[in-house]
Coordinates of C-alpha atoms and ligand atoms in Angstrom, one line a residue:
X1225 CA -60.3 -4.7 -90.7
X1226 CA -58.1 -2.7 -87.6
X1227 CA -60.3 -0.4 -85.5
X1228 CA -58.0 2.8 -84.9
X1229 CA -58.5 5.6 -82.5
X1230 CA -57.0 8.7 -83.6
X1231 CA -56.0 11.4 -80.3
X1232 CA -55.6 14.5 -81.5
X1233 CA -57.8 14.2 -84.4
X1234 CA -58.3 17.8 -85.3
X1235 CA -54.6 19.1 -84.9
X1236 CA -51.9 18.2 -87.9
X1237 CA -51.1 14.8 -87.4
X1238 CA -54.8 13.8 -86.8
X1239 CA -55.1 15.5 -90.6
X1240 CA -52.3 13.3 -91.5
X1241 CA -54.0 10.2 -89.8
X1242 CA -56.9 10.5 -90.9
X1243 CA -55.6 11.1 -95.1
X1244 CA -53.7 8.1 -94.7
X1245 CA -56.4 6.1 -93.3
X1246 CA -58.8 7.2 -95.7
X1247 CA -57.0 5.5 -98.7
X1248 CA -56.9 2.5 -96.8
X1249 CA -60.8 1.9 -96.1
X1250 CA -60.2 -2.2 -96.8
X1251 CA -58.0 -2.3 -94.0
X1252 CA -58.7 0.4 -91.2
X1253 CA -61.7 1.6 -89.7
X1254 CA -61.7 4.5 -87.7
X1255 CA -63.5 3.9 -84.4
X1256 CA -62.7 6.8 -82.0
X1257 CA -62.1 10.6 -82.8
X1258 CA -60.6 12.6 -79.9
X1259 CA -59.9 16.6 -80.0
X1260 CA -59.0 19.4 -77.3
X1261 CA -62.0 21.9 -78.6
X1262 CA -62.3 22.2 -82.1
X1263 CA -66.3 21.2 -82.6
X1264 CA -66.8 22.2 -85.8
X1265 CA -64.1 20.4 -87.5
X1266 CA -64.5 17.3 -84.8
X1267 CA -68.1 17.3 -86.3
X1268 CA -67.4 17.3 -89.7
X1269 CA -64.6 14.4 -89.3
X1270 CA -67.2 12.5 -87.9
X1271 CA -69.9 13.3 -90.7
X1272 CA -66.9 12.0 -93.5
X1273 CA -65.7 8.9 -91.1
X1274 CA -68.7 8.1 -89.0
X1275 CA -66.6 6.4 -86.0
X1276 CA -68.3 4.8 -83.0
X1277 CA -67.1 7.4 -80.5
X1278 CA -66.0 10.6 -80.2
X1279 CA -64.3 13.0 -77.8
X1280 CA -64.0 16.4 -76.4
X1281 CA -61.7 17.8 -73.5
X1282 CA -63.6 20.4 -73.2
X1283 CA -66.9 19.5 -71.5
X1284 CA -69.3 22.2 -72.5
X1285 CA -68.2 22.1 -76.0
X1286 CA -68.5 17.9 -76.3
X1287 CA -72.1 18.7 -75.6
X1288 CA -72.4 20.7 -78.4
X1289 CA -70.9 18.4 -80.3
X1290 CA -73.5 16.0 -78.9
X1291 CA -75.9 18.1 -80.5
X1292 CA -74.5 18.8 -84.1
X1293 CA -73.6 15.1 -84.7
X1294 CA -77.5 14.1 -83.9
X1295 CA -79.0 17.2 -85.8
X1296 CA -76.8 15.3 -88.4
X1297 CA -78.5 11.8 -87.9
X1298 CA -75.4 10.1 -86.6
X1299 CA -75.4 7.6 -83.6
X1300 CA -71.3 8.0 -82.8
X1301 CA -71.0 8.1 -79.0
X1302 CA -69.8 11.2 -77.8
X1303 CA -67.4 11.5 -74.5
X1304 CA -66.7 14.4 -72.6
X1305 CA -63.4 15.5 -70.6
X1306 CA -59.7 14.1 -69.8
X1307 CA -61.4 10.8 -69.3
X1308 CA -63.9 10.4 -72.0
X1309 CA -60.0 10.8 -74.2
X1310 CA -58.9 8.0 -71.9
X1311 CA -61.7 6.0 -72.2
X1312 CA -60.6 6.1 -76.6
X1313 CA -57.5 5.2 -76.1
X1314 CA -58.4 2.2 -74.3
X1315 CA -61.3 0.5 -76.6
X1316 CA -60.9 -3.4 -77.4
X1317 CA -62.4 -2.6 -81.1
X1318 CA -59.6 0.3 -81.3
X1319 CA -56.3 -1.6 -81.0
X1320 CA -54.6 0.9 -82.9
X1321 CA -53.9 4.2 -81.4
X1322 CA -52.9 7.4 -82.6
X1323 CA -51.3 9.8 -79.9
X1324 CA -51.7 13.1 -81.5
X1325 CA -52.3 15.2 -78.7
X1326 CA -49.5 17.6 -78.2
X1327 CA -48.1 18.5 -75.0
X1328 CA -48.6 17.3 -71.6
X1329 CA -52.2 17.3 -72.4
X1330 CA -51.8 13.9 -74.3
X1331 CA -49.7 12.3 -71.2
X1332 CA -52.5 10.3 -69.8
X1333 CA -54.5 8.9 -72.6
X1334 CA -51.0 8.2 -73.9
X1335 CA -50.5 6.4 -70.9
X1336 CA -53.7 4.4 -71.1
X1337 CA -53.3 3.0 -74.2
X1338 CA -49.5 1.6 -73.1
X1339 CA -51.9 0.3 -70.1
X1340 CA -54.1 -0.9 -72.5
X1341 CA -52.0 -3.1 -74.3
X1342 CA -52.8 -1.1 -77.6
X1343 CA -50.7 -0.5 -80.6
X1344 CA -49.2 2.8 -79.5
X1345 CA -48.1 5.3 -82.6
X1346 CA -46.7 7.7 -80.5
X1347 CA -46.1 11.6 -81.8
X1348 CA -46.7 12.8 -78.7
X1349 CA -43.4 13.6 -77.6
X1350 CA -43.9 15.3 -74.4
X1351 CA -45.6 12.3 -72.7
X1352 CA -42.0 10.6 -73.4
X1353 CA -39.9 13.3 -72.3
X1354 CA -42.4 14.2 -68.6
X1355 CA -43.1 10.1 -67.9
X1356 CA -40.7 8.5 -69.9
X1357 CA -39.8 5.7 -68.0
X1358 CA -43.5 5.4 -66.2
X1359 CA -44.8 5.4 -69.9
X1360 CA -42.0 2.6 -71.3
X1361 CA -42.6 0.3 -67.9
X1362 CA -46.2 0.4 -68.7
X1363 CA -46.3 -0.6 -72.1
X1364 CA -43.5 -3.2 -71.6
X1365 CA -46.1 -4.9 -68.7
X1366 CA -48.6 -4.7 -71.0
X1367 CA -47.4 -5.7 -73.9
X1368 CA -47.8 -2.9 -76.1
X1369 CA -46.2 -2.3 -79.0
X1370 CA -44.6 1.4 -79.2
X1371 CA -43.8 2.8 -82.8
X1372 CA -42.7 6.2 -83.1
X1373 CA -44.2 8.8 -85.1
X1374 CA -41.6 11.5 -84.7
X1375 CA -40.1 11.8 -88.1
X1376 CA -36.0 11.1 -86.7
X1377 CA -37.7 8.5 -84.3
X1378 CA -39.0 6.5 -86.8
X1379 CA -36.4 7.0 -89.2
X1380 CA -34.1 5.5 -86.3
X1381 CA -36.7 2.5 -85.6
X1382 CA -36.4 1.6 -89.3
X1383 CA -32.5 1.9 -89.6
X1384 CA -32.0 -0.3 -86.5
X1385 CA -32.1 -3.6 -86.3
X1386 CA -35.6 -4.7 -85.6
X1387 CA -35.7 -1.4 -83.5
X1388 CA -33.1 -1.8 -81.1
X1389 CA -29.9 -0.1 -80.6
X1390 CA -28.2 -2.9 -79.0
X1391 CA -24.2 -2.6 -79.1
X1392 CA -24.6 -6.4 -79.5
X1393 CA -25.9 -5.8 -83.3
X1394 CA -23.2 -3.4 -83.9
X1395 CA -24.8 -0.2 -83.1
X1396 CA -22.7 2.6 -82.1
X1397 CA -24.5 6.5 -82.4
X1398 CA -27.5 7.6 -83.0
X1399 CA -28.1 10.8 -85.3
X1400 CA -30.7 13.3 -85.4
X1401 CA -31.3 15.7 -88.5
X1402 CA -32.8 19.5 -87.4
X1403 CA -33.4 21.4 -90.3
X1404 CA -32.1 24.8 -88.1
X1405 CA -35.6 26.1 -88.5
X1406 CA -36.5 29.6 -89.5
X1407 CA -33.5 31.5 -87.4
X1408 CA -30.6 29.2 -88.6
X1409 CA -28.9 31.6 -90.5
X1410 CA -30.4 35.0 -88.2
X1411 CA -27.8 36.5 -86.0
X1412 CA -28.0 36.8 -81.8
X1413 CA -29.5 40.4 -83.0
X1414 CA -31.9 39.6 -85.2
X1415 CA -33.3 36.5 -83.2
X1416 CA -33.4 38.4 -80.4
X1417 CA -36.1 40.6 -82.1
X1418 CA -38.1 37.5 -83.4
X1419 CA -42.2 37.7 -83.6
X1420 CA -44.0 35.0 -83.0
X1421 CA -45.0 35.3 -87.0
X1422 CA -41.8 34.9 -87.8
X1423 CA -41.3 31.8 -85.2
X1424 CA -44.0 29.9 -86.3
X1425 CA -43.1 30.0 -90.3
X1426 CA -41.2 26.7 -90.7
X1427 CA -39.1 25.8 -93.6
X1428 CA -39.9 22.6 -94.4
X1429 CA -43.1 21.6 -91.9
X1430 CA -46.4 22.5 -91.7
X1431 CA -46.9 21.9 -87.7
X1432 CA -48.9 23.1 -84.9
X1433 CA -47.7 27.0 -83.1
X1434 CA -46.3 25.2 -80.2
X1435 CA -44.1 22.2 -82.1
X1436 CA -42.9 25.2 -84.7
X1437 CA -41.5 27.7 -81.9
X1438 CA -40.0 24.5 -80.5
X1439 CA -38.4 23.9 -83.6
X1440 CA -37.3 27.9 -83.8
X1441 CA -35.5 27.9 -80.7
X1442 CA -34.1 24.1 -81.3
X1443 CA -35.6 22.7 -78.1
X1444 CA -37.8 20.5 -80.0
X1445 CA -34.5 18.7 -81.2
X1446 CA -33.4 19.0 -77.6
X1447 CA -37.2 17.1 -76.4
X1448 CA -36.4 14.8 -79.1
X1449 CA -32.7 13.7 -77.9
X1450 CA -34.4 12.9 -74.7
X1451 CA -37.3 11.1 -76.8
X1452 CA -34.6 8.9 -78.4
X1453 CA -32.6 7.8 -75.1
X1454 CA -36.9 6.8 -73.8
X1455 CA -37.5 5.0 -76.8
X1456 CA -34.4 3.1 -77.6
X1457 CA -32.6 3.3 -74.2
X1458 CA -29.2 4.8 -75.3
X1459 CA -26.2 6.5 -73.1
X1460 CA -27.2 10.6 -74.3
X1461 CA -23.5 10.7 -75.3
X1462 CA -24.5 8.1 -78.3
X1463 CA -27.1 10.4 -79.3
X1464 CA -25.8 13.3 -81.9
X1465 CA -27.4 16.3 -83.7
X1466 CA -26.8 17.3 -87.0
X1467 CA -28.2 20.5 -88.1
X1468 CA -29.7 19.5 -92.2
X1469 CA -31.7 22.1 -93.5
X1470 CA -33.4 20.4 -96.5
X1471 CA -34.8 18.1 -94.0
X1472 CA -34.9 15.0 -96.2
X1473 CA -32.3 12.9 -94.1
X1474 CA -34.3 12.3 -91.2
X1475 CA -32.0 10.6 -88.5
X1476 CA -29.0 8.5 -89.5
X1477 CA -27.6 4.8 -87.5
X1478 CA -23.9 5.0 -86.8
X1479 CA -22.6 1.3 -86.9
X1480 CA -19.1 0.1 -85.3
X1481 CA -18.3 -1.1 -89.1
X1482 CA -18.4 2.5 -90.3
X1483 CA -21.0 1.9 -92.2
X1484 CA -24.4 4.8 -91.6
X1485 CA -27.8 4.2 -92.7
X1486 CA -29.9 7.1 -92.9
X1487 CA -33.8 7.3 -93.7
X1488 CA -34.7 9.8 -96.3
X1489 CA -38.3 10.5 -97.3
X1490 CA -39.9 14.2 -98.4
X1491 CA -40.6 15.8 -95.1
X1492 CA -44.1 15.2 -95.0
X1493 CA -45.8 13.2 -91.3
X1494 CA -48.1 10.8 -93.9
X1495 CA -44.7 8.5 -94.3
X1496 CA -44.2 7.8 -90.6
X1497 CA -47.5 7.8 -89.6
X1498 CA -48.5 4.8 -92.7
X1499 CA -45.0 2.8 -91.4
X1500 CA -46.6 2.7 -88.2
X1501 CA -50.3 1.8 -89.2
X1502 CA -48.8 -0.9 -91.6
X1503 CA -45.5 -2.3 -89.5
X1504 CA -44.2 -4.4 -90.4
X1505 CA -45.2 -4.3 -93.5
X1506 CA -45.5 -1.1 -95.9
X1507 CA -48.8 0.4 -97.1
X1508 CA -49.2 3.1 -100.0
X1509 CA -49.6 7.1 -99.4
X1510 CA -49.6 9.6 -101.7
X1511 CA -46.4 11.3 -100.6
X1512 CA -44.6 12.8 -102.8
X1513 CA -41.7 10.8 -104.2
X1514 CA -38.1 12.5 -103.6
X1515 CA -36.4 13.0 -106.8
X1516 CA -32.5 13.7 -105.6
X1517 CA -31.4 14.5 -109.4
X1518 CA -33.6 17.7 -109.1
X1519 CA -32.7 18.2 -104.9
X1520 CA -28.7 18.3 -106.1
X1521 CA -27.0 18.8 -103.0
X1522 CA -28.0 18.0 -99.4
X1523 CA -26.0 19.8 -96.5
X1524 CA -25.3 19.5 -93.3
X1525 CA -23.4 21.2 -90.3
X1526 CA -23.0 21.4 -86.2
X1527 CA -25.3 22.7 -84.2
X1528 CA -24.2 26.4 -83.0
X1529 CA -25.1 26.3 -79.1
X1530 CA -24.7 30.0 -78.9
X1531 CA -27.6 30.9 -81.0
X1532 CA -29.5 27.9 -79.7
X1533 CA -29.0 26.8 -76.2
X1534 CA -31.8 24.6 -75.9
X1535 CA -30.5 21.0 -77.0
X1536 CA -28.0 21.6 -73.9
X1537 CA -30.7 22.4 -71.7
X1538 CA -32.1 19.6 -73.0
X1539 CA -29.0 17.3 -72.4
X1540 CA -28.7 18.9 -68.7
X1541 CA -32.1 17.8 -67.9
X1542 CA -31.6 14.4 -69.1
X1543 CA -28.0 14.4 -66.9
X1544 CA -30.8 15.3 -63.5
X1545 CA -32.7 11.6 -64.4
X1546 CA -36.3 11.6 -64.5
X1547 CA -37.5 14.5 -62.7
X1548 CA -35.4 16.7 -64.7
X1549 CA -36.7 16.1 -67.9
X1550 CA -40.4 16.6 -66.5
X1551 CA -39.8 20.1 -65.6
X1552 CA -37.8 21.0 -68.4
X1553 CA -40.8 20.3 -70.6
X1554 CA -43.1 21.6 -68.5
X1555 CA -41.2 25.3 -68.2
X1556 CA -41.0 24.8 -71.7
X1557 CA -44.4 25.1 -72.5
X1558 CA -44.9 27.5 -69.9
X1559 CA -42.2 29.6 -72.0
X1560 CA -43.6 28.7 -75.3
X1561 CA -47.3 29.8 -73.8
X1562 CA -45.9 33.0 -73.0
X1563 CA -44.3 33.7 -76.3
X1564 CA -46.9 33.1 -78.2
X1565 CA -49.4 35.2 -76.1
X1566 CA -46.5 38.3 -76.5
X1567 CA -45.8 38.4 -72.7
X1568 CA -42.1 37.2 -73.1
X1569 CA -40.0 37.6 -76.1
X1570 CA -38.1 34.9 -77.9
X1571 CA -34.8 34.7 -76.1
X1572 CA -36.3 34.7 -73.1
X1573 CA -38.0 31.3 -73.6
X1574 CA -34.4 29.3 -73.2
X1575 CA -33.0 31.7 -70.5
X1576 CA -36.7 30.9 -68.5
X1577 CA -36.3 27.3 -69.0
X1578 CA -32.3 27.2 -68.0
X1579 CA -33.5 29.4 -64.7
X1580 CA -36.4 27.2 -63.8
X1581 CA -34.0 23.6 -64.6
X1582 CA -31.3 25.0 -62.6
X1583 CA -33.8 26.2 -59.8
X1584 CA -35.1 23.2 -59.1
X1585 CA -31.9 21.2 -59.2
X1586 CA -30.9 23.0 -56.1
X1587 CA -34.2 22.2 -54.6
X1588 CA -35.5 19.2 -52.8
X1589 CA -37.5 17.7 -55.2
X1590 CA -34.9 16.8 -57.8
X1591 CA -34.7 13.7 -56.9
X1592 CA -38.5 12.9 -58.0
X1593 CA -38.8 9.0 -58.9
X1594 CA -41.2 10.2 -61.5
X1595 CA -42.7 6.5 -61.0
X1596 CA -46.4 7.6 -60.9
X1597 CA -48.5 10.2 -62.5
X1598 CA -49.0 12.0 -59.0
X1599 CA -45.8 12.4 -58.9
X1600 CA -45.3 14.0 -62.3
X1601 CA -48.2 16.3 -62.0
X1602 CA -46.4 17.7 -58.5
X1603 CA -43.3 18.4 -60.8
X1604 CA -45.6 20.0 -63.8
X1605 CA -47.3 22.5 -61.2
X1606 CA -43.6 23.4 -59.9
X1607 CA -42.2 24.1 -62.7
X1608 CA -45.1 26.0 -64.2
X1609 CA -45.1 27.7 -60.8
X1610 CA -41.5 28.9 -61.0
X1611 CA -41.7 29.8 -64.4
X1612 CA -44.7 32.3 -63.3
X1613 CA -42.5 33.7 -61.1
X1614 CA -39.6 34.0 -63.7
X1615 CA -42.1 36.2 -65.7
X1616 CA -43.2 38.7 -63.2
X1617 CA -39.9 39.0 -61.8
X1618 CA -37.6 39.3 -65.8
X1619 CA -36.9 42.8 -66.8
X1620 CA -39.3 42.4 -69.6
X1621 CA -41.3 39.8 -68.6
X1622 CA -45.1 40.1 -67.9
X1623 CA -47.8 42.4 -70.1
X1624 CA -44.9 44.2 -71.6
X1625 CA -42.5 41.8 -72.8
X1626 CA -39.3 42.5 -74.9
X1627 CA -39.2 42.0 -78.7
X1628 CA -43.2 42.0 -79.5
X1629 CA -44.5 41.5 -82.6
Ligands
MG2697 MG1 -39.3 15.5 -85.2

């Protein structure tokens, strides 16, 4: 029986987590359940799973949680704050940990559990894009094992030889699948107009606000290139994009024989997320199957930078080294944050992240190391600092923003 900690418990890949892990009560026991503020559903998680601990960020609201789960009769431990998350990801009887936190929220219990030596099943991609080399260092001295939940990340890991995209064993490109999300076939015009309604409906995915207006403008594909040069250590000229609305090709290896060999699976987290609790073997979910006779066709086509400028931002930042990546995911959310509160409007999220990147590349702290978490939390309250700025100064930045919903 493996104890599993599950970060991010209440968002859509602690749903997924916790579905898998629930048909797999022989084999897994969830020990730890950590959430941002969601009490109520925290609470009844831990009525159905009854782990030994539980987490809240927020403080005040952990104490109410306190309260419900022994009104309830249950024992589990309750921790409070950034650290009582930590402490989760860090627990001898929870080897396996789930980082489900999105954003740079997740970047230090992410970090712990490299620290930790833990089984890492990382979906938080912004920890690997702000501290990827930090995070990759730490897990390497510790010896722990890092799977990728990221559906194109894992697709890679199991179309690579154990892995790894060494040249040695023939590998040539990487390829990443976006399905173009909701404004792929929208002109300038129209996505220029675009709610944040319309941003967040995804195709294919049910995700979280942020992750779906990250896959609206593209930089989520952008995050993701970077993601894929942390995690498997590639030149980002190997690294391609294929725009594949259907999302069922996932990511595709590109070997020096010719020969490609691409993951396919419905697009649904519980597939990913059971590789990674099960590597290397398999375990059961209940996906459903594909069934290509009825799919027909699949299709694919380039990425049009002019509607979507974010992968290049994207591919700039990782050009800068470390510290450019940090702050291009950091203005990112800032962007993102102001999008979805109405105070910016959609197009303005790439042309604030392209003004804050190319700001601080003329500054004096481009060069960053990026070697310690002081370090990267400097970089996170610069860029979120220029980004401010950005907004008040933008014609129709602040209160009044252009293209509301
Ligand atoms: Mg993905």
């Amino acid at each position: 029986m493996i104890g599993v900690a599950v970060l991010g418990s209440t968002g859509t890949i602690g749903d997924s987590t916790l579905d898998v892990l629930a048909r797999h009560p022989a084999d897994f026991r969830v020990v730890a359940l950590g959430a941002g503020r969601d009490v109520g559903k925290l609470a009844d998680q831990c009525r159905r799973f009854r782990p030994d601990y539980a987490a809240l960020a927020d403080p005040d609201r952990a104490l109410q949680l306190e309260r419900e789960l022994r009104a309830a009769g249950l024992t589990t431990r309750v921790l409070a704050g950034e650290q009582g998350i930590e402490a989760l990801a860090c627990l001898p009887e929870a080897p396996y940990v789930m980082a489900g936190i999105v954003g740079a929220a997740g970047l230090r219990s992410t970090l712990a559990a490299a620290r930790a030596g833990q089984r890492l099943m990382i979906a938080n991609k912004e920890s690997l894009v702000m501290a990827g080399p930090l995070l990759i260092a730490a897990a390497r001295a510790a010896g722990a094992t890092l799977l990728p939940i990221d559906s194109e990340h894992n697709g890679l890991f199991q179309c690579l030889p154990n892995g790894e995209a060494d040249p040695a064993h023939g590998v040539d490109r990487l390829w990443l699948t976006a399905s173009g999300g909701p404004f792929l076939r929208w002109s300038a015009e129209q996505i220029a107009a675009a709610t944040v309604e319309q941003a967040v409906a995804h195709p294919n995915w049910q995700m979280g606000r942020k992750i779906s207006v990250d896959s609206a403008t593209l930089m989520n594909k952008g995050l993701e290139v970077i993601e894929a040069q942390r995690l498997f250590d590639v030149g980002p000229e190997r690294i391609g994009v294929l725009v594949h609305p259907q999302s069922i090709v996932h990511a595709l290896v590109e070997y020096g024989d010719g020969s490609f060999l691409a993951h396919l699976g419905a697009p649904d987290m519980r597939t990913p997320i059971a590789y990674a609790l099960g590597w290397p073997d398999r375990i059961e979910t209940e996906v459903a199957r594909l069934d290509l006779a009825a799919l027909g066709s699949l299709d694919f086509c380039a990425v049009d930078a002019g509607r979507f400028p974010a992968i290049n931002l994207a591919r700039q930042a990782l050009e800068a080294g470390p510290a450019g990546t940090t702050v291009l995911n950091c203005a990112n959310e800032s962007a993102v944050s102001a999008f979805i509160a109405g105070h910016c409007g959609f197009l303005d999220i790439s042309l604030l992240v392209g003004d804050v990147l190319s700001r601080f590349l003329s500054g004096n702290l481009a060069g960053t190391a990026c070697e310690t978490l002081e370090e990267i939390g400097q970089l996170d309250r610069y860029a979120r600092f220029l980004a401010e700025e950005w907004l008040k100064r933008s014609p129709g930045g602040g209160a009044e923003g252009r293209a509301l919903g």
